[in-house]
Coordinates of C-alpha atoms in Angstrom, one line a residue:
E1 CA 214.0 52.7 65.4
Q2 CA 210.7 50.8 65.7
L3 CA 208.9 53.9 67.0
A4 CA 210.3 55.9 64.1
A5 CA 209.0 53.3 61.6
L6 CA 205.6 53.3 63.2
N7 CA 205.5 57.1 63.2
K8 CA 206.5 57.2 59.6
T9 CA 203.7 54.7 58.9
S10 CA 201.2 56.9 60.8
N11 CA 202.3 60.0 58.9
R12 CA 201.9 58.2 55.5
F13 CA 198.4 57.1 56.4
T14 CA 197.4 60.7 57.3
Q15 CA 198.3 61.8 53.8
I16 CA 195.9 59.4 52.1
F17 CA 192.3 60.6 51.8
D18 CA 190.9 58.2 49.2
E19 CA 189.8 54.7 50.4
D20 CA 190.7 52.9 47.2
E21 CA 194.2 54.5 47.2
L22 CA 194.6 53.4 50.8
L23 CA 193.6 49.8 50.1
D24 CA 196.0 49.7 47.1
E25 CA 198.8 51.1 49.2
I26 CA 198.6 49.0 52.3
P27 CA 201.2 46.4 51.3
H28 CA 203.6 49.0 49.9
I29 CA 203.4 51.0 53.1
L30 CA 204.1 47.8 55.2
T31 CA 207.2 46.9 53.1
H32 CA 208.6 50.4 52.8
T33 CA 208.1 51.5 56.4
L34 CA 208.3 48.4 58.5
D35 CA 211.0 46.5 56.6
F36 CA 208.9 43.5 55.4
D37 CA 209.9 42.0 52.1
R38 CA 206.6 40.7 51.0
A39 CA 203.1 41.9 51.8
T40 CA 199.6 40.9 50.4
F41 CA 196.3 42.3 51.3
L42 CA 193.2 40.1 50.9
M43 CA 189.8 41.8 51.2
V44 CA 186.3 40.4 51.4
E45 CA 184.5 40.7 48.0
D46 CA 181.4 38.7 47.3
N47 CA 181.7 37.0 50.7
E48 CA 185.2 35.7 49.8
L49 CA 188.7 36.8 50.6
K50 CA 190.3 38.0 47.4
L51 CA 193.6 39.5 46.5
R52 CA 193.2 43.3 46.7
S53 CA 196.8 44.5 46.6
Y54 CA 200.4 43.2 47.0
C55 CA 204.0 44.3 47.2
L56 CA 206.7 41.8 46.1
E57 CA 209.3 44.3 45.0
K58 CA 212.3 42.2 46.0
D59 CA 211.1 39.1 44.1
T60 CA 211.9 38.3 40.5
P61 CA 209.3 39.0 37.8
E62 CA 208.9 35.2 37.4
I63 CA 208.1 34.7 41.1
V64 CA 205.6 37.5 41.0
E65 CA 204.0 36.1 37.9
S66 CA 203.8 32.6 39.4
F67 CA 202.3 34.0 42.6
L68 CA 199.6 36.0 40.7
K69 CA 198.8 33.0 38.4
R70 CA 198.4 30.7 41.5
V71 CA 196.3 33.1 43.5
K72 CA 194.0 34.0 40.6
S73 CA 193.4 30.4 39.5
K74 CA 190.1 28.8 40.2
E75 CA 191.8 25.9 42.0
Y76 CA 193.5 28.2 44.5
V77 CA 192.3 27.6 48.1
I78 CA 193.1 30.2 50.8
P79 CA 195.3 28.6 53.4
P80 CA 193.2 27.6 56.5
V81 CA 195.5 29.7 58.7
F82 CA 194.4 32.8 56.7
M83 CA 190.8 32.0 57.3
E84 CA 191.5 31.4 61.0
S85 CA 193.1 34.8 61.3
F86 CA 190.1 36.4 59.6
E87 CA 187.3 34.5 61.3
E88 CA 188.8 34.6 64.8
E89 CA 190.1 38.1 64.4
K90 CA 193.6 37.3 65.6
T91 CA 197.2 37.6 64.5
I92 CA 198.9 34.4 63.6
F93 CA 202.6 34.0 63.4
I94 CA 204.1 30.9 61.8
P95 CA 207.9 30.9 62.3
D96 CA 208.5 27.8 60.0
L97 CA 206.0 26.8 57.4
N98 CA 207.6 23.5 56.9
K99 CA 207.1 22.5 60.5
D100 CA 203.6 23.9 61.1
P101 CA 200.8 21.4 60.6
R102 CA 198.3 24.2 59.8
W103 CA 200.2 25.1 56.6
P104 CA 199.0 23.2 53.5
K105 CA 201.8 21.3 51.6
K106 CA 202.2 18.2 49.6
E107 CA 204.1 15.1 50.9
G108 CA 207.8 15.7 50.6
E109 CA 207.4 19.3 49.5
L110 CA 209.9 21.8 50.8
I111 CA 208.5 25.3 51.3
R112 CA 211.0 28.0 50.6
T113 CA 209.0 30.9 52.1
K114 CA 210.3 31.8 55.5
A115 CA 208.0 32.8 58.4
V116 CA 204.6 34.3 57.8
V117 CA 202.5 36.6 59.9
V118 CA 198.8 37.2 59.2
A119 CA 196.5 39.8 60.9
P120 CA 192.9 40.9 60.3
I121 CA 192.2 44.3 59.1
K122 CA 189.1 45.7 60.8
A123 CA 186.8 48.6 59.9
K124 CA 184.0 49.6 62.2
K125 CA 185.0 46.7 64.6
K126 CA 184.6 43.9 62.1
P127 CA 187.1 42.2 59.8
I128 CA 187.1 43.3 56.2
G129 CA 190.3 41.5 55.2
I130 CA 193.7 40.3 56.2
I131 CA 197.3 41.5 55.7
I132 CA 200.0 38.9 55.2
G133 CA 203.7 39.7 55.5
N134 CA 207.1 38.0 55.6
M135 CA 210.7 38.8 55.6
Q136 CA 211.8 36.4 52.9
H137 CA 215.0 38.2 51.8
H138 CA 216.3 39.1 55.3
A139 CA 219.3 37.3 56.7
R140 CA 217.7 37.3 60.1
D141 CA 214.5 35.5 61.2
M142 CA 211.3 37.3 62.0
S143 CA 211.2 38.2 65.7
L144 CA 208.3 38.7 68.1
Q145 CA 209.0 42.5 67.9
D146 CA 208.4 42.3 64.1
V147 CA 205.1 40.5 64.8
E148 CA 204.1 43.2 67.3
R149 CA 204.9 46.0 64.8
F150 CA 202.9 44.1 62.2
E151 CA 199.9 43.9 64.6
M152 CA 200.2 47.6 65.3
F153 CA 200.3 48.2 61.6
S154 CA 197.1 46.2 61.0
N155 CA 195.4 48.3 63.7
M156 CA 196.7 51.5 62.1
V157 CA 195.2 50.4 58.8
G158 CA 191.8 50.1 60.4
L159 CA 192.0 53.6 61.9
A160 CA 193.2 54.9 58.5
L161 CA 190.2 53.3 56.8
Y162 CA 187.9 54.9 59.3
N163 CA 189.6 58.3 58.7
T164 CA 189.2 58.1 54.9
Q165 CA 185.5 57.2 55.3
A166 CA 185.0 60.1 57.8
Y167 CA 186.9 62.4 55.4
K168 CA 184.7 61.3 52.5
S169 CA 181.4 61.8 54.4

């Protein structure tokens, strides 16, 4: 089943020849092919990681609006774990945001988001952004196999970017 999902992902990437379209589609492909519920893609722009695209199809419009308002506000600070993934070029899996000291939260705050996995997206061997995913609406917890598929996905995105750039040139 996992191999079929990765194959479907690979096939979808081979159908996209435009870099902008690919960058917009990354979260949608992750959610639709690898069974993640939420996906966001942050890309370097003006030396900062900024929201490029997202897929929150299973969330209510109010949750999506709140997310966008928060992320686009001037007070928004990218969680340190996202920066760590980007700067150290590594995948980070946080199985419980409430128990992980790296995740920012206010005293007494209960975070309702389940596990999060973050991986860098690389093009020409250097990170250009990060992909963040979770399985918020699943009855089961995120497994290490889900994390491995997520890592494979981030590598496939880098290859797909290379292919779109090669196709363009």
